[in-house]
Structure formats: structure tokens, C-alpha cells
Amino acid sequence: MQRSDVHLWRWFMLILLLVAGAGFILQRDAWMDNRWFRSSLMRVGIDLPARSKDWRIEPESIKPQWITREDGSRILLIHGSIENLLAIDMPLPRLMVTFFSAGQPDEALSASVAHFIRLPQQDHLHGSDFLNPARDLSTVPANSHHAFVILMQHVPENTADFTLLPTMKTASEPAPG
């Protein structure tokens, strides 16, 4: 009698594992949205693609600064803070910038452009020959904040507002100004 009980437990465990595996496969996207689960998989060496959901831009930290250069052109310097939401160190994402006008706030002025986060530099911003500072190649520690700077030299006229969203573009794409 006891021998048949042992066989039932084996079958019960097999069925339980099959149901759990099927549930994971059917709900894969929901599991991948779980930050703890993603962090755990990355820590054990599973190569998962970076996702925009792994980051959060703190809205209260965004400070735009319009600078008029010596030649009359305008540039936009944006300071802010971004948070790594995963429990693993991550390289900085690119930030997708979309501009909007005051007259038509629901329509974008131009296509969204992904910008690299730059190293802070205040020198020579007013000179028309100034180029973008170097790209910030920092790794953001797990569950921490990182200050960022974006410098945009070509901003559409009539810009009244903008949005910033983290994006994961491939390295083979051209780097915008």
C-alpha cells in the first residue's frame, strides 16, 4: 500500500511542474515585467534585452535651460535624474525626446529623436563652434539614481514643451547630435 502512495506523489509532482511550466510560458510577458524576476535572471547570467521599463525619469528633476549662442542660434540643455529600477547594475539608456508646440500640444513638431546622455560640461556653450560633450558611459548601480545632461543643438522652432522617455536603441544606429 505504501508503495502506491510514493508513485502518486511522483505523478502529482510531475503534473505540478508541467502546469507551472505551461503557466510560465503562457504568461512570459507578465513574468518579464516583474523587476525582481528580471534582475534574478540577469544575475545568474541569462542575457535579457534591456527594456525601457527598467528605468524611470524623475519628472520633478527635469530642468530645461535655453541658451542663446553668439551666432543667435538656440540650444536646449536638459538636466535631470534617471532611476535604475532593477536590482542589477545597468548601462545608461538613451533618452527619446519629442517636441511639442504651444498652439498644437497634441501633435509632435518633429519625429522623436534618441539622444545619448552626456557628461556635464558648462564651458563654451555659448560659442557657435561648440560640439556635444562626451557620451556618459557610466554604469548605474542597482536601484539607484543618476544625474543626466542632454544637449540639443537642433530644436524645432515654436517648441513650447517636450517629453523624455528612456529607450533601448541598438548600438548600430547613428548617434544624433
PDB file of C-alpha atoms in Angstrom:
ATOM      1  CA  MET A   1       0.000   0.000   0.000  1.00  0.00           C
ATOM      2  CA  GLN A   2       2.761   2.418   0.869  1.00  0.00           C
ATOM      3  CA  ARG A   3       4.484   1.800  -2.474  1.00  0.00           C
ATOM      4  CA  SER A   4       1.473   3.085  -4.455  1.00  0.00           C
ATOM      5  CA  ASP A   5       1.443   6.308  -2.388  1.00  0.00           C
ATOM      6  CA  VAL A   6       5.026   7.009  -3.462  1.00  0.00           C
ATOM      7  CA  HIS A   7       4.076   6.620  -7.119  1.00  0.00           C
ATOM      8  CA  LEU A   8       1.132   9.001  -6.737  1.00  0.00           C
ATOM      9  CA  TRP A   9       3.384  11.714  -5.299  1.00  0.00           C
ATOM     10  CA  ARG A  10       5.758  11.387  -8.261  1.00  0.00           C
ATOM     11  CA  TRP A  11       2.868  11.830 -10.693  1.00  0.00           C
ATOM     12  CA  PHE A  12       1.485  14.703  -8.649  1.00  0.00           C
ATOM     13  CA  MET A  13       4.878  16.464  -8.716  1.00  0.00           C
ATOM     14  CA  LEU A  14       5.224  15.871 -12.474  1.00  0.00           C
ATOM     15  CA  ILE A  15       1.774  17.332 -13.162  1.00  0.00           C
ATOM     16  CA  LEU A  16       2.514  20.282 -10.881  1.00  0.00           C
ATOM     17  CA  LEU A  17       5.777  21.011 -12.732  1.00  0.00           C
ATOM     18  CA  LEU A  18       4.027  20.753 -16.129  1.00  0.00           C
ATOM     19  CA  VAL A  19       1.260  23.138 -15.058  1.00  0.00           C
ATOM     20  CA  ALA A  20       3.804  25.606 -13.616  1.00  0.00           C
ATOM     21  CA  GLY A  21       5.934  25.423 -16.785  1.00  0.00           C
ATOM     22  CA  ALA A  22       2.909  25.916 -19.044  1.00  0.00           C
ATOM     23  CA  GLY A  23       1.759  28.843 -16.895  1.00  0.00           C
ATOM     24  CA  PHE A  24       5.171  30.461 -17.154  1.00  0.00           C
ATOM     25  CA  ILE A  25       5.258  30.017 -20.934  1.00  0.00           C
ATOM     26  CA  LEU A  26       1.729  31.397 -21.376  1.00  0.00           C
ATOM     27  CA  GLN A  27       2.408  34.391 -19.089  1.00  0.00           C
ATOM     28  CA  ARG A  28       6.011  35.051 -20.187  1.00  0.00           C
ATOM     29  CA  ASP A  29       5.453  38.792 -20.785  1.00  0.00           C
ATOM     30  CA  ALA A  30       3.960  39.262 -17.330  1.00  0.00           C
ATOM     31  CA  TRP A  31       6.924  37.464 -15.751  1.00  0.00           C
ATOM     32  CA  MET A  32       9.366  39.604 -17.747  1.00  0.00           C
ATOM     33  CA  ASP A  33       7.662  42.755 -16.399  1.00  0.00           C
ATOM     34  CA  ASN A  34       8.469  41.653 -12.855  1.00  0.00           C
ATOM     35  CA  ARG A  35      11.628  43.586 -11.876  1.00  0.00           C
ATOM     36  CA  TRP A  36      12.716  41.116  -9.216  1.00  0.00           C
ATOM     37  CA  PHE A  37      12.425  38.179 -11.636  1.00  0.00           C
ATOM     38  CA  ARG A  38      14.298  40.031 -14.433  1.00  0.00           C
ATOM     39  CA  SER A  39      17.064  41.047 -12.035  1.00  0.00           C
ATOM     40  CA  SER A  40      17.408  37.476 -10.760  1.00  0.00           C
ATOM     41  CA  LEU A  41      17.679  36.058 -14.278  1.00  0.00           C
ATOM     42  CA  MET A  42      20.297  38.660 -15.247  1.00  0.00           C
ATOM     43  CA  ARG A  43      22.325  37.952 -12.101  1.00  0.00           C
ATOM     44  CA  VAL A  44      22.604  34.262 -12.945  1.00  0.00           C
ATOM     45  CA  GLY A  45      23.928  35.115 -16.407  1.00  0.00           C
ATOM     46  CA  ILE A  46      20.849  34.915 -18.625  1.00  0.00           C
ATOM     47  CA  ASP A  47      21.210  37.561 -21.328  1.00  0.00           C
ATOM     48  CA  LEU A  48      17.934  39.506 -21.433  1.00  0.00           C
ATOM     49  CA  PRO A  49      17.418  42.531 -23.645  1.00  0.00           C
ATOM     50  CA  ALA A  50      17.307  45.877 -21.851  1.00  0.00           C
ATOM     51  CA  ARG A  51      13.845  47.426 -21.693  1.00  0.00           C
ATOM     52  CA  SER A  52      12.566  50.950 -21.248  1.00  0.00           C
ATOM     53  CA  LYS A  53      10.535  49.742 -18.256  1.00  0.00           C
ATOM     54  CA  ASP A  54      13.794  49.129 -16.397  1.00  0.00           C
ATOM     55  CA  TRP A  55      14.204  52.929 -15.975  1.00  0.00           C
ATOM     56  CA  ARG A  56      12.239  55.846 -14.549  1.00  0.00           C
ATOM     57  CA  ILE A  57      12.889  59.513 -15.219  1.00  0.00           C
ATOM     58  CA  GLU A  58      12.046  61.610 -12.187  1.00  0.00           C
ATOM     59  CA  PRO A  59       9.711  64.358 -13.516  1.00  0.00           C
ATOM     60  CA  GLU A  60      10.483  66.797 -10.689  1.00  0.00           C
ATOM     61  CA  SER A  61      14.206  66.636 -11.537  1.00  0.00           C
ATOM     62  CA  ILE A  62      13.843  67.878 -15.142  1.00  0.00           C
ATOM     63  CA  LYS A  63      15.294  71.373 -15.564  1.00  0.00           C
ATOM     64  CA  PRO A  64      15.425  72.719 -19.121  1.00  0.00           C
ATOM     65  CA  GLN A  65      17.741  75.613 -19.871  1.00  0.00           C
ATOM     66  CA  TRP A  66      17.551  77.571 -23.141  1.00  0.00           C
ATOM     67  CA  ILE A  67      20.876  79.092 -24.198  1.00  0.00           C
ATOM     68  CA  THR A  68      21.263  81.650 -26.973  1.00  0.00           C
ATOM     69  CA  ARG A  69      24.618  81.396 -28.681  1.00  0.00           C
ATOM     70  CA  GLU A  70      26.815  84.177 -30.030  1.00  0.00           C
ATOM     71  CA  ASP A  71      25.528  83.499 -33.568  1.00  0.00           C
ATOM     72  CA  GLY A  72      21.871  83.809 -32.450  1.00  0.00           C
ATOM     73  CA  SER A  73      21.059  80.085 -32.567  1.00  0.00           C
ATOM     74  CA  ARG A  74      19.327  78.485 -29.586  1.00  0.00           C
ATOM     75  CA  ILE A  75      20.237  75.237 -27.884  1.00  0.00           C
ATOM     76  CA  LEU A  76      18.424  73.314 -25.177  1.00  0.00           C
ATOM     77  CA  LEU A  77      20.295  71.893 -22.205  1.00  0.00           C
ATOM     78  CA  ILE A  78      18.264  69.487 -20.046  1.00  0.00           C
ATOM     79  CA  HIS A  79      19.364  68.395 -16.578  1.00  0.00           C
ATOM     80  CA  GLY A  80      17.540  65.625 -14.765  1.00  0.00           C
ATOM     81  CA  SER A  81      17.765  62.360 -12.876  1.00  0.00           C
ATOM     82  CA  ILE A  82      17.053  58.813 -14.005  1.00  0.00           C
ATOM     83  CA  GLU A  83      16.491  55.790 -11.759  1.00  0.00           C
ATOM     84  CA  ASN A  84      17.609  52.214 -12.415  1.00  0.00           C
ATOM     85  CA  LEU A  85      14.635  50.117 -11.269  1.00  0.00           C
ATOM     86  CA  LEU A  86      16.393  46.751 -11.451  1.00  0.00           C
ATOM     87  CA  ALA A  87      18.448  45.096  -8.726  1.00  0.00           C
ATOM     88  CA  ILE A  88      21.471  44.848 -11.037  1.00  0.00           C
ATOM     89  CA  ASP A  89      23.938  47.422 -12.411  1.00  0.00           C
ATOM     90  CA  MET A  90      22.914  48.688 -15.866  1.00  0.00           C
ATOM     91  CA  PRO A  91      24.474  50.945 -18.536  1.00  0.00           C
ATOM     92  CA  LEU A  92      22.679  54.234 -19.163  1.00  0.00           C
ATOM     93  CA  PRO A  93      19.863  54.170 -21.730  1.00  0.00           C
ATOM     94  CA  ARG A  94      19.339  56.703 -24.486  1.00  0.00           C
ATOM     95  CA  LEU A  95      16.544  59.223 -23.978  1.00  0.00           C
ATOM     96  CA  MET A  96      13.850  59.720 -26.613  1.00  0.00           C
ATOM     97  CA  VAL A  97      12.967  63.416 -26.953  1.00  0.00           C
ATOM     98  CA  THR A  98       9.747  64.611 -28.598  1.00  0.00           C
ATOM     99  CA  PHE A  99       8.968  68.325 -29.033  1.00  0.00           C
ATOM    100  CA  PHE A 100       5.511  69.938 -28.919  1.00  0.00           C
ATOM    101  CA  SER A 101       4.276  73.444 -29.750  1.00  0.00           C
ATOM    102  CA  ALA A 102       2.053  75.684 -27.642  1.00  0.00           C
ATOM    103  CA  GLY A 103      -0.508  76.021 -30.457  1.00  0.00           C
ATOM    104  CA  GLN A 104      -0.956  72.285 -31.056  1.00  0.00           C
ATOM    105  CA  PRO A 105       0.101  70.466 -27.881  1.00  0.00           C
ATOM    106  CA  ASP A 106      -1.285  67.117 -29.098  1.00  0.00           C
ATOM    107  CA  GLU A 107       0.873  66.997 -32.246  1.00  0.00           C
ATOM    108  CA  ALA A 108       4.616  66.493 -32.227  1.00  0.00           C
ATOM    109  CA  LEU A 109       6.654  69.154 -34.058  1.00  0.00           C
ATOM    110  CA  SER A 110       9.076  66.582 -35.462  1.00  0.00           C
ATOM    111  CA  ALA A 111       9.914  62.918 -35.213  1.00  0.00           C
ATOM    112  CA  SER A 112      11.188  61.732 -31.848  1.00  0.00           C
ATOM    113  CA  VAL A 113      14.962  61.535 -31.625  1.00  0.00           C
ATOM    114  CA  ALA A 114      17.015  59.375 -29.261  1.00  0.00           C
ATOM    115  CA  HIS A 115      19.860  61.240 -27.554  1.00  0.00           C
ATOM    116  CA  PHE A 116      22.793  59.907 -25.606  1.00  0.00           C
ATOM    117  CA  ILE A 117      23.234  61.113 -22.058  1.00  0.00           C
ATOM    118  CA  ARG A 118      26.252  63.447 -21.967  1.00  0.00           C
ATOM    119  CA  LEU A 119      28.866  64.243 -19.375  1.00  0.00           C
ATOM    120  CA  PRO A 120      28.095  67.569 -17.666  1.00  0.00           C
ATOM    121  CA  GLN A 121      30.049  70.464 -19.160  1.00  0.00           C
ATOM    122  CA  GLN A 122      29.210  74.152 -18.938  1.00  0.00           C
ATOM    123  CA  ASP A 123      32.241  75.656 -20.694  1.00  0.00           C
ATOM    124  CA  HIS A 124      31.901  77.259 -24.110  1.00  0.00           C
ATOM    125  CA  LEU A 125      28.185  76.507 -24.579  1.00  0.00           C
ATOM    126  CA  HIS A 126      27.650  79.995 -25.951  1.00  0.00           C
ATOM    127  CA  GLY A 127      30.185  79.564 -28.752  1.00  0.00           C
ATOM    128  CA  SER A 128      28.717  78.515 -32.098  1.00  0.00           C
ATOM    129  CA  ASP A 129      31.618  76.134 -32.707  1.00  0.00           C
ATOM    130  CA  PHE A 130      30.889  74.100 -29.555  1.00  0.00           C
ATOM    131  CA  LEU A 131      30.321  70.374 -30.097  1.00  0.00           C
ATOM    132  CA  ASN A 132      28.480  67.953 -27.836  1.00  0.00           C
ATOM    133  CA  PRO A 133      30.358  66.842 -24.739  1.00  0.00           C
ATOM    134  CA  ALA A 134      31.466  63.226 -24.492  1.00  0.00           C
ATOM    135  CA  ARG A 135      28.873  60.486 -24.043  1.00  0.00           C
ATOM    136  CA  ASP A 136      28.355  59.343 -20.453  1.00  0.00           C
ATOM    137  CA  LEU A 137      29.336  55.660 -20.389  1.00  0.00           C
ATOM    138  CA  SER A 138      28.622  55.222 -16.669  1.00  0.00           C
ATOM    139  CA  THR A 139      27.019  52.122 -15.250  1.00  0.00           C
ATOM    140  CA  VAL A 140      24.170  52.930 -12.885  1.00  0.00           C
ATOM    141  CA  PRO A 141      24.243  50.826  -9.700  1.00  0.00           C
ATOM    142  CA  ALA A 142      21.232  48.684  -8.813  1.00  0.00           C
ATOM    143  CA  ASN A 143      18.158  50.591  -7.581  1.00  0.00           C
ATOM    144  CA  SER A 144      19.902  53.962  -7.665  1.00  0.00           C
ATOM    145  CA  HIS A 145      19.624  57.383  -9.294  1.00  0.00           C
ATOM    146  CA  HIS A 146      21.953  59.012 -11.816  1.00  0.00           C
ATOM    147  CA  ALA A 147      22.020  62.676 -12.825  1.00  0.00           C
ATOM    148  CA  PHE A 148      21.969  63.259 -16.580  1.00  0.00           C
ATOM    149  CA  VAL A 149      22.524  66.042 -19.093  1.00  0.00           C
ATOM    150  CA  ILE A 150      21.226  66.179 -22.662  1.00  0.00           C
ATOM    151  CA  LEU A 151      22.351  68.892 -25.062  1.00  0.00           C
ATOM    152  CA  MET A 152      20.206  69.500 -28.153  1.00  0.00           C
ATOM    153  CA  GLN A 153      21.632  71.807 -30.774  1.00  0.00           C
ATOM    154  CA  HIS A 154      18.833  71.467 -33.333  1.00  0.00           C
ATOM    155  CA  VAL A 155      15.496  72.214 -31.683  1.00  0.00           C
ATOM    156  CA  PRO A 156      12.424  72.868 -33.858  1.00  0.00           C
ATOM    157  CA  GLU A 157      11.175  76.448 -33.836  1.00  0.00           C
ATOM    158  CA  ASN A 158       7.946  77.091 -31.902  1.00  0.00           C
ATOM    159  CA  THR A 159       8.923  74.476 -29.293  1.00  0.00           C
ATOM    160  CA  ALA A 160       6.963  75.022 -26.095  1.00  0.00           C
ATOM    161  CA  ASP A 161       7.255  71.628 -24.399  1.00  0.00           C
ATOM    162  CA  PHE A 162       8.961  68.254 -24.729  1.00  0.00           C
ATOM    163  CA  THR A 163       8.765  64.716 -23.400  1.00  0.00           C
ATOM    164  CA  LEU A 164      11.611  62.428 -22.342  1.00  0.00           C
ATOM    165  CA  LEU A 165      11.357  58.639 -22.376  1.00  0.00           C
ATOM    166  CA  PRO A 166      14.108  56.043 -21.849  1.00  0.00           C
ATOM    167  CA  THR A 167      14.665  53.938 -24.949  1.00  0.00           C
ATOM    168  CA  MET A 168      16.804  50.986 -25.821  1.00  0.00           C
ATOM    169  CA  LYS A 169      18.177  51.564 -29.300  1.00  0.00           C
ATOM    170  CA  THR A 170      20.817  49.304 -30.794  1.00  0.00           C
ATOM    171  CA  ALA A 171      24.420  50.461 -30.940  1.00  0.00           C
ATOM    172  CA  SER A 172      24.425  50.212 -34.752  1.00  0.00           C
ATOM    173  CA  GLU A 173      22.085  53.186 -35.125  1.00  0.00           C
ATOM    174  CA  PRO A 174      23.644  56.551 -35.900  1.00  0.00           C
ATOM    175  CA  ALA A 175      24.185  58.845 -32.952  1.00  0.00           C
ATOM    176  CA  PRO A 176      22.130  62.032 -33.213  1.00  0.00           C
ATOM    177  CA  GLY A 177      23.620  65.408 -32.259  1.00  0.00           C
TER     178      GLY A 177
END
